[in-house]
mmCIF file of C-alpha atoms and ligand atoms in Angstrom:
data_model
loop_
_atom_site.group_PDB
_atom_site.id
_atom_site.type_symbol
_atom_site.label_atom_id
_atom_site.label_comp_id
_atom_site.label_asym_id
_atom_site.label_seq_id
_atom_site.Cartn_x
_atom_site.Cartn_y
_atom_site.Cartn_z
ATOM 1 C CA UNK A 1 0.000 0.000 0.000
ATOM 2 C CA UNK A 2 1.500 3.372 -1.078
ATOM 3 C CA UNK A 3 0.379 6.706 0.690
ATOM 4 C CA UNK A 4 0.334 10.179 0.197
ATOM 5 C CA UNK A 5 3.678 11.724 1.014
ATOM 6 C CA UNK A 6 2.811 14.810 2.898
ATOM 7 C CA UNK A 7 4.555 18.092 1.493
ATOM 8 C CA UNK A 8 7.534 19.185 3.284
ATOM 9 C CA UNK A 9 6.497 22.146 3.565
ATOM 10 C CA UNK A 10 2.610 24.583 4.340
ATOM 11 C CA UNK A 11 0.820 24.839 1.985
ATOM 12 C CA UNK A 12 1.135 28.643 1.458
ATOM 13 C CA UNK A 13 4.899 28.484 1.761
ATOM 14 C CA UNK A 14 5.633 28.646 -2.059
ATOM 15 C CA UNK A 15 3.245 31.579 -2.924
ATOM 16 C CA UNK A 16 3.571 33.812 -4.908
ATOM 17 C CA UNK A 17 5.267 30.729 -7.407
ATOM 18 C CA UNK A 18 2.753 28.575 -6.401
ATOM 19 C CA UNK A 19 -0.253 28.959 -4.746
ATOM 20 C CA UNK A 20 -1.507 27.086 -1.583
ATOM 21 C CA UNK A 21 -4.665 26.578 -3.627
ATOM 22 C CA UNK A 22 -2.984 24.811 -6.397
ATOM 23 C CA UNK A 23 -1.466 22.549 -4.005
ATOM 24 C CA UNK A 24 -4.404 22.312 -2.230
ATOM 25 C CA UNK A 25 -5.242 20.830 -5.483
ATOM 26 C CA UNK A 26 -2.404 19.442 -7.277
ATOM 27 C CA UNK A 27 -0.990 17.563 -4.179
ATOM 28 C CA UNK A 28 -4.459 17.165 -2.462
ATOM 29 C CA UNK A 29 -6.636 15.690 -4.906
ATOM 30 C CA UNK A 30 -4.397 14.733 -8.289
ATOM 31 C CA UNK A 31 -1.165 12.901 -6.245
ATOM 32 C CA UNK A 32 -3.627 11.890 -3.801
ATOM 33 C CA UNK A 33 -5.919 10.288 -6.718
ATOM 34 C CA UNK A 34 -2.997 8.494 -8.666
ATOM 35 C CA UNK A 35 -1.473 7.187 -5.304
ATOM 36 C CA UNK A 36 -5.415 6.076 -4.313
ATOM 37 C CA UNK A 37 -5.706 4.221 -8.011
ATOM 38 C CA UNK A 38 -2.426 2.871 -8.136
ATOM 39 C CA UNK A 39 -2.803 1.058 -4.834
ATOM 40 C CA UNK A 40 -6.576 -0.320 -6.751
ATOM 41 C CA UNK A 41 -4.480 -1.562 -9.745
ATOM 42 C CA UNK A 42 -1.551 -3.326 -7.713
ATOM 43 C CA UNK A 43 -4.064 -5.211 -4.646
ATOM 44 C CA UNK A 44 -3.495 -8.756 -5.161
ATOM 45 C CA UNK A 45 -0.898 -8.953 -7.668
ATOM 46 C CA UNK A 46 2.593 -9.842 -7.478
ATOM 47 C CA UNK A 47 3.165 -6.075 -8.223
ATOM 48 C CA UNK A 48 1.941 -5.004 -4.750
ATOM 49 C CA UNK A 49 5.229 -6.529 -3.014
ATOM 50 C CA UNK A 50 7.568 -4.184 -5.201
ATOM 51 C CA UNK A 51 9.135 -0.630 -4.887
ATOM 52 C CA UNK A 52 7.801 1.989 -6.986
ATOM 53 C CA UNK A 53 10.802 2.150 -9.267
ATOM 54 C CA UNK A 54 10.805 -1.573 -9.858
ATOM 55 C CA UNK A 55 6.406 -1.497 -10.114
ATOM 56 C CA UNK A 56 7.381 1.610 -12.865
ATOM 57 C CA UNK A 57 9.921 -0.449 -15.109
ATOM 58 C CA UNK A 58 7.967 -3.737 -15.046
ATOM 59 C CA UNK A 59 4.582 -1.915 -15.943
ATOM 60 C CA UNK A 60 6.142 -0.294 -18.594
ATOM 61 C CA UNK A 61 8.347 -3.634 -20.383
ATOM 62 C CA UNK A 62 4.738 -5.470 -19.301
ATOM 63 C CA UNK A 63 2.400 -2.488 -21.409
ATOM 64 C CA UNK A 64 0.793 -2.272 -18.456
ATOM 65 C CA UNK A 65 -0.775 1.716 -18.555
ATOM 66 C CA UNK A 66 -3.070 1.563 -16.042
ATOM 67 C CA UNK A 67 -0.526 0.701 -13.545
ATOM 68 C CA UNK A 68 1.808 2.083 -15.145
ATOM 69 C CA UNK A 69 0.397 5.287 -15.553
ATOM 70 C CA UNK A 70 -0.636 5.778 -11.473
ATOM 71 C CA UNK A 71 2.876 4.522 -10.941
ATOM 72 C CA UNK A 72 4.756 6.872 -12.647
ATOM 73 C CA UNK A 73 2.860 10.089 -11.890
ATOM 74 C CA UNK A 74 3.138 9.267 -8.052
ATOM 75 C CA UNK A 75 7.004 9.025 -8.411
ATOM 76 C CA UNK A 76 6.904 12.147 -10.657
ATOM 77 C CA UNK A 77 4.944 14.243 -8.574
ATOM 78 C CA UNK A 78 6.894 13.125 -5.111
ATOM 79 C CA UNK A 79 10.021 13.970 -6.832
ATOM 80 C CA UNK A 80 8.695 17.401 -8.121
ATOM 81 C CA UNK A 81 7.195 18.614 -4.652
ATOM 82 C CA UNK A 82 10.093 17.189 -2.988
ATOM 83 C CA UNK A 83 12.970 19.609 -4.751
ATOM 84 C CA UNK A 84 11.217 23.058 -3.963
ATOM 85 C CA UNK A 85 11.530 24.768 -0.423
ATOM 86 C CA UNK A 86 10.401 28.486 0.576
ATOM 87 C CA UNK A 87 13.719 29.133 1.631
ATOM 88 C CA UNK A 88 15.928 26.901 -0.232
ATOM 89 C CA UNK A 89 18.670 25.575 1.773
ATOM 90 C CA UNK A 90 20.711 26.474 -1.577
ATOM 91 C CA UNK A 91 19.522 28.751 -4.283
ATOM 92 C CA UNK A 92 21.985 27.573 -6.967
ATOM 93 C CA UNK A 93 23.411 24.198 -7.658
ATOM 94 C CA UNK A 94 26.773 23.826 -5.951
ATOM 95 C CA UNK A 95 29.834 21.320 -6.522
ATOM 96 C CA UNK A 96 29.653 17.867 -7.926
ATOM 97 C CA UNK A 97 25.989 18.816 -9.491
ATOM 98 C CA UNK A 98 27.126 22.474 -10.844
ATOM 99 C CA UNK A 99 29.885 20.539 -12.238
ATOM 100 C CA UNK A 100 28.117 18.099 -14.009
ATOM 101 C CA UNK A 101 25.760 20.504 -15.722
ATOM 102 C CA UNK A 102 28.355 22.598 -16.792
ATOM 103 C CA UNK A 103 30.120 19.392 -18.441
ATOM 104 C CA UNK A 104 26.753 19.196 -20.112
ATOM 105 C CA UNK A 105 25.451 22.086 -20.665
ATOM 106 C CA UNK A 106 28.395 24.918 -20.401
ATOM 107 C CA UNK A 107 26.688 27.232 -18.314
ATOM 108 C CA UNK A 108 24.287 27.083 -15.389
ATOM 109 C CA UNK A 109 22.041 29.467 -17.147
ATOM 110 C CA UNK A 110 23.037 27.757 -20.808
ATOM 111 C CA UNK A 111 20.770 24.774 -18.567
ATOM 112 C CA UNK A 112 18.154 26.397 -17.271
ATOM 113 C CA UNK A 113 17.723 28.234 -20.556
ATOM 114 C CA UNK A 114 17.258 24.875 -22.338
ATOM 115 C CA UNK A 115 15.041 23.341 -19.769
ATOM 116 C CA UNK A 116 12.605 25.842 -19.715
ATOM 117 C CA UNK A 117 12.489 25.841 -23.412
ATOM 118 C CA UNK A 118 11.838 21.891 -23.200
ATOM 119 C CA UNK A 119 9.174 22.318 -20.939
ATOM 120 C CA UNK A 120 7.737 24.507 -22.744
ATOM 121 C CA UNK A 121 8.037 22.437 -26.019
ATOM 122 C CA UNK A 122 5.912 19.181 -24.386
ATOM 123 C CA UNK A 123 3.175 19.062 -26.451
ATOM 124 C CA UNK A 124 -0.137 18.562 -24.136
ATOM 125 C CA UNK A 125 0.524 17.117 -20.463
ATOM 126 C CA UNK A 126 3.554 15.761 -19.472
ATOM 127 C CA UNK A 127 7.261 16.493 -18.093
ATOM 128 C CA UNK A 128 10.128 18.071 -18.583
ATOM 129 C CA UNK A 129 13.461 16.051 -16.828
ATOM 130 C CA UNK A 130 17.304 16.500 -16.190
ATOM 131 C CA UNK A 131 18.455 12.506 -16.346
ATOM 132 C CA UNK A 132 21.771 10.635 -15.419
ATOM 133 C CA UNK A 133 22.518 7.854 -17.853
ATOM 134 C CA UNK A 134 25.137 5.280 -16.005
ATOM 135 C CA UNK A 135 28.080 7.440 -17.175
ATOM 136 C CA UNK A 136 27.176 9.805 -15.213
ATOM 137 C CA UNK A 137 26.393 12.377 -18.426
ATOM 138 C CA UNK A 138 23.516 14.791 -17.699
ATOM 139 C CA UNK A 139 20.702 15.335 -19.781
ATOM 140 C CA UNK A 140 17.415 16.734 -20.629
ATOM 141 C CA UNK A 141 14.434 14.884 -21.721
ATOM 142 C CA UNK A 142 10.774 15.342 -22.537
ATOM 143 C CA UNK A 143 8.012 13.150 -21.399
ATOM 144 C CA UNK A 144 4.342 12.704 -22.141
ATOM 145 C CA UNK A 145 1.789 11.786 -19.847
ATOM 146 C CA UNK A 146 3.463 9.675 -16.650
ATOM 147 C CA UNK A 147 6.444 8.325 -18.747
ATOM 148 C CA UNK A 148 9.954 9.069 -16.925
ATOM 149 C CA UNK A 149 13.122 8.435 -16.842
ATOM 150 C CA UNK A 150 12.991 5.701 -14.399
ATOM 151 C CA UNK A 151 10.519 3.669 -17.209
ATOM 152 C CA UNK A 152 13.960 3.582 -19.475
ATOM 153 C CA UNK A 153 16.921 2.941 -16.903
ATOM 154 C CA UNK A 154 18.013 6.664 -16.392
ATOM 155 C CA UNK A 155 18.391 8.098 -13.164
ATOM 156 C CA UNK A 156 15.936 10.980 -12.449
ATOM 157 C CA UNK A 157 17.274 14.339 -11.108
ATOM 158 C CA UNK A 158 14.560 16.959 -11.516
ATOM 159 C CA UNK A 159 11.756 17.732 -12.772
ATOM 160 C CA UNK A 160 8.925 20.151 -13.591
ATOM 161 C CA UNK A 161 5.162 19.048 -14.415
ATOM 162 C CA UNK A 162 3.970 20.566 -17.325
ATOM 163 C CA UNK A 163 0.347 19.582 -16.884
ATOM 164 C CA UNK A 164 -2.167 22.146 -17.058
ATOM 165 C CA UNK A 165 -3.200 21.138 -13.706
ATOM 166 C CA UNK A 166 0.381 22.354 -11.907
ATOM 167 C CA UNK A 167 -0.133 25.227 -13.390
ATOM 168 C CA UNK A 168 -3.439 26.933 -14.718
ATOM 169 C CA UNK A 169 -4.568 28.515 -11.737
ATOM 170 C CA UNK A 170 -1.867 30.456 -10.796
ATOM 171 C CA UNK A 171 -0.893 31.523 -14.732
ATOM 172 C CA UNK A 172 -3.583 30.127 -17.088
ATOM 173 C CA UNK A 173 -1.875 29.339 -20.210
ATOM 174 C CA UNK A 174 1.675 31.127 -19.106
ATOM 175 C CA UNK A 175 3.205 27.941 -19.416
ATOM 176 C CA UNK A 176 6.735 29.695 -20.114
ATOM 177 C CA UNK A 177 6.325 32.212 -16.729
ATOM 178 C CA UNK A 178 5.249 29.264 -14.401
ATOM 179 C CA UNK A 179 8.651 27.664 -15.631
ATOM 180 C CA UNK A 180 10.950 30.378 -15.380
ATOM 181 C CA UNK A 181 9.228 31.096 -11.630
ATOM 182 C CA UNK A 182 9.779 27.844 -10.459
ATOM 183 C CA UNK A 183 13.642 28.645 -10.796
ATOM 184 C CA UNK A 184 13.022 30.644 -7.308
ATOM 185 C CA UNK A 185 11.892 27.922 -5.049
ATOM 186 C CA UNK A 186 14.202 25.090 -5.786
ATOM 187 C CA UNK A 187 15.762 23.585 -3.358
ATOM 188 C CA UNK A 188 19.413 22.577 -5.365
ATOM 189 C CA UNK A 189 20.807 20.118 -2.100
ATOM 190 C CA UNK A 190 17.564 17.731 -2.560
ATOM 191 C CA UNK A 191 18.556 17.179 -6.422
ATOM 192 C CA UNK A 192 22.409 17.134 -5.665
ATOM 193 C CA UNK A 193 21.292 14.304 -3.417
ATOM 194 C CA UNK A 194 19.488 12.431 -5.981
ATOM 195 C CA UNK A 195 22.860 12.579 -8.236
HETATM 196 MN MN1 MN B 201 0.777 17.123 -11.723
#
Protein backbone atom coordinates (compact mmCIF):
# COMPACT_ATOMS: atom_id res chain seq x y z
CA UNK A 1 0.00 0.00 0.00
CA UNK A 2 1.50 3.37 -1.08
CA UNK A 3 0.38 6.71 0.69
CA UNK A 4 0.33 10.18 0.20
CA UNK A 5 3.68 11.72 1.01
CA UNK A 6 2.81 14.81 2.90
CA UNK A 7 4.56 18.09 1.49
CA UNK A 8 7.53 19.19 3.28
CA UNK A 9 6.50 22.15 3.57
CA UNK A 10 2.61 24.58 4.34
CA UNK A 11 0.82 24.84 1.98
CA UNK A 12 1.13 28.64 1.46
CA UNK A 13 4.90 28.48 1.76
CA UNK A 14 5.63 28.65 -2.06
CA UNK A 15 3.24 31.58 -2.92
CA UNK A 16 3.57 33.81 -4.91
CA UNK A 17 5.27 30.73 -7.41
CA UNK A 18 2.75 28.57 -6.40
CA UNK A 19 -0.25 28.96 -4.75
CA UNK A 20 -1.51 27.09 -1.58
CA UNK A 21 -4.66 26.58 -3.63
CA UNK A 22 -2.98 24.81 -6.40
CA UNK A 23 -1.47 22.55 -4.00
CA UNK A 24 -4.40 22.31 -2.23
CA UNK A 25 -5.24 20.83 -5.48
CA UNK A 26 -2.40 19.44 -7.28
CA UNK A 27 -0.99 17.56 -4.18
CA UNK A 28 -4.46 17.16 -2.46
CA UNK A 29 -6.64 15.69 -4.91
CA UNK A 30 -4.40 14.73 -8.29
CA UNK A 31 -1.16 12.90 -6.24
CA UNK A 32 -3.63 11.89 -3.80
CA UNK A 33 -5.92 10.29 -6.72
CA UNK A 34 -3.00 8.49 -8.67
CA UNK A 35 -1.47 7.19 -5.30
CA UNK A 36 -5.42 6.08 -4.31
CA UNK A 37 -5.71 4.22 -8.01
CA UNK A 38 -2.43 2.87 -8.14
CA UNK A 39 -2.80 1.06 -4.83
CA UNK A 40 -6.58 -0.32 -6.75
CA UNK A 41 -4.48 -1.56 -9.74
CA UNK A 42 -1.55 -3.33 -7.71
CA UNK A 43 -4.06 -5.21 -4.65
CA UNK A 44 -3.50 -8.76 -5.16
CA UNK A 45 -0.90 -8.95 -7.67
CA UNK A 46 2.59 -9.84 -7.48
CA UNK A 47 3.16 -6.07 -8.22
CA UNK A 48 1.94 -5.00 -4.75
CA UNK A 49 5.23 -6.53 -3.01
CA UNK A 50 7.57 -4.18 -5.20
CA UNK A 51 9.14 -0.63 -4.89
CA UNK A 52 7.80 1.99 -6.99
CA UNK A 53 10.80 2.15 -9.27
CA UNK A 54 10.81 -1.57 -9.86
CA UNK A 55 6.41 -1.50 -10.11
CA UNK A 56 7.38 1.61 -12.86
CA UNK A 57 9.92 -0.45 -15.11
CA UNK A 58 7.97 -3.74 -15.05
CA UNK A 59 4.58 -1.92 -15.94
CA UNK A 60 6.14 -0.29 -18.59
CA UNK A 61 8.35 -3.63 -20.38
CA UNK A 62 4.74 -5.47 -19.30
CA UNK A 63 2.40 -2.49 -21.41
CA UNK A 64 0.79 -2.27 -18.46
CA UNK A 65 -0.78 1.72 -18.55
CA UNK A 66 -3.07 1.56 -16.04
CA UNK A 67 -0.53 0.70 -13.55
CA UNK A 68 1.81 2.08 -15.14
CA UNK A 69 0.40 5.29 -15.55
CA UNK A 70 -0.64 5.78 -11.47
CA UNK A 71 2.88 4.52 -10.94
CA UNK A 72 4.76 6.87 -12.65
CA UNK A 73 2.86 10.09 -11.89
CA UNK A 74 3.14 9.27 -8.05
CA UNK A 75 7.00 9.02 -8.41
CA UNK A 76 6.90 12.15 -10.66
CA UNK A 77 4.94 14.24 -8.57
CA UNK A 78 6.89 13.12 -5.11
CA UNK A 79 10.02 13.97 -6.83
CA UNK A 80 8.70 17.40 -8.12
CA UNK A 81 7.19 18.61 -4.65
CA UNK A 82 10.09 17.19 -2.99
CA UNK A 83 12.97 19.61 -4.75
CA UNK A 84 11.22 23.06 -3.96
CA UNK A 85 11.53 24.77 -0.42
CA UNK A 86 10.40 28.49 0.58
CA UNK A 87 13.72 29.13 1.63
CA UNK A 88 15.93 26.90 -0.23
CA UNK A 89 18.67 25.57 1.77
CA UNK A 90 20.71 26.47 -1.58
CA UNK A 91 19.52 28.75 -4.28
CA UNK A 92 21.99 27.57 -6.97
CA UNK A 93 23.41 24.20 -7.66
CA UNK A 94 26.77 23.83 -5.95
CA UNK A 95 29.83 21.32 -6.52
CA UNK A 96 29.65 17.87 -7.93
CA UNK A 97 25.99 18.82 -9.49
CA UNK A 98 27.13 22.47 -10.84
CA UNK A 99 29.89 20.54 -12.24
CA UNK A 100 28.12 18.10 -14.01
CA UNK A 101 25.76 20.50 -15.72
CA UNK A 102 28.35 22.60 -16.79
CA UNK A 103 30.12 19.39 -18.44
CA UNK A 104 26.75 19.20 -20.11
CA UNK A 105 25.45 22.09 -20.67
CA UNK A 106 28.39 24.92 -20.40
CA UNK A 107 26.69 27.23 -18.31
CA UNK A 108 24.29 27.08 -15.39
CA UNK A 109 22.04 29.47 -17.15
CA UNK A 110 23.04 27.76 -20.81
CA UNK A 111 20.77 24.77 -18.57
CA UNK A 112 18.15 26.40 -17.27
CA UNK A 113 17.72 28.23 -20.56
CA UNK A 114 17.26 24.88 -22.34
CA UNK A 115 15.04 23.34 -19.77
CA UNK A 116 12.61 25.84 -19.72
CA UNK A 117 12.49 25.84 -23.41
CA UNK A 118 11.84 21.89 -23.20
CA UNK A 119 9.17 22.32 -20.94
CA UNK A 120 7.74 24.51 -22.74
CA UNK A 121 8.04 22.44 -26.02
CA UNK A 122 5.91 19.18 -24.39
CA UNK A 123 3.18 19.06 -26.45
CA UNK A 124 -0.14 18.56 -24.14
CA UNK A 125 0.52 17.12 -20.46
CA UNK A 126 3.55 15.76 -19.47
CA UNK A 127 7.26 16.49 -18.09
CA UNK A 128 10.13 18.07 -18.58
CA UNK A 129 13.46 16.05 -16.83
CA UNK A 130 17.30 16.50 -16.19
CA UNK A 131 18.45 12.51 -16.35
CA UNK A 132 21.77 10.64 -15.42
CA UNK A 133 22.52 7.85 -17.85
CA UNK A 134 25.14 5.28 -16.01
CA UNK A 135 28.08 7.44 -17.18
CA UNK A 136 27.18 9.80 -15.21
CA UNK A 137 26.39 12.38 -18.43
CA UNK A 138 23.52 14.79 -17.70
CA UNK A 139 20.70 15.33 -19.78
CA UNK A 140 17.41 16.73 -20.63
CA UNK A 141 14.43 14.88 -21.72
CA UNK A 142 10.77 15.34 -22.54
CA UNK A 143 8.01 13.15 -21.40
CA UNK A 144 4.34 12.70 -22.14
CA UNK A 145 1.79 11.79 -19.85
CA UNK A 146 3.46 9.67 -16.65
CA UNK A 147 6.44 8.33 -18.75
CA UNK A 148 9.95 9.07 -16.92
CA UNK A 149 13.12 8.43 -16.84
CA UNK A 150 12.99 5.70 -14.40
CA UNK A 151 10.52 3.67 -17.21
CA UNK A 152 13.96 3.58 -19.47
CA UNK A 153 16.92 2.94 -16.90
CA UNK A 154 18.01 6.66 -16.39
CA UNK A 155 18.39 8.10 -13.16
CA UNK A 156 15.94 10.98 -12.45
CA UNK A 157 17.27 14.34 -11.11
CA UNK A 158 14.56 16.96 -11.52
CA UNK A 159 11.76 17.73 -12.77
CA UNK A 160 8.92 20.15 -13.59
CA UNK A 161 5.16 19.05 -14.42
CA UNK A 162 3.97 20.57 -17.32
CA UNK A 163 0.35 19.58 -16.88
CA UNK A 164 -2.17 22.15 -17.06
CA UNK A 165 -3.20 21.14 -13.71
CA UNK A 166 0.38 22.35 -11.91
CA UNK A 167 -0.13 25.23 -13.39
CA UNK A 168 -3.44 26.93 -14.72
CA UNK A 169 -4.57 28.51 -11.74
CA UNK A 170 -1.87 30.46 -10.80
CA UNK A 171 -0.89 31.52 -14.73
CA UNK A 172 -3.58 30.13 -17.09
CA UNK A 173 -1.87 29.34 -20.21
CA UNK A 174 1.67 31.13 -19.11
CA UNK A 175 3.20 27.94 -19.42
CA UNK A 176 6.73 29.70 -20.11
CA UNK A 177 6.32 32.21 -16.73
CA UNK A 178 5.25 29.26 -14.40
CA UNK A 179 8.65 27.66 -15.63
CA UNK A 180 10.95 30.38 -15.38
CA UNK A 181 9.23 31.10 -11.63
CA UNK A 182 9.78 27.84 -10.46
CA UNK A 183 13.64 28.65 -10.80
CA UNK A 184 13.02 30.64 -7.31
CA UNK A 185 11.89 27.92 -5.05
CA UNK A 186 14.20 25.09 -5.79
CA UNK A 187 15.76 23.58 -3.36
CA UNK A 188 19.41 22.58 -5.37
CA UNK A 189 20.81 20.12 -2.10
CA UNK A 190 17.56 17.73 -2.56
CA UNK A 191 18.56 17.18 -6.42
CA UNK A 192 22.41 17.13 -5.67
CA UNK A 193 21.29 14.30 -3.42
CA UNK A 194 19.49 12.43 -5.98
CA UNK A 195 22.86 12.58 -8.24
MN1 LIG B 1 0.78 17.12 -11.72
Amino acid sequence: MFTLTPLPYAPEALEPVISARTLEFHHGKHLATYVKNLNAAIEGTPLAELPLEEIIKKSFADGQPAVFNNAGQVLNHNMYFEQFAAKPAASEPHGALKSALEAAFGTLEAFKSQFAAAGAGVFGSGWVWLQADSTGALSIAKYSGADNPVAHGLKPLLTFDVWEHAYYLDYQNRRPDYLAALWGIMDWNVVAGRL
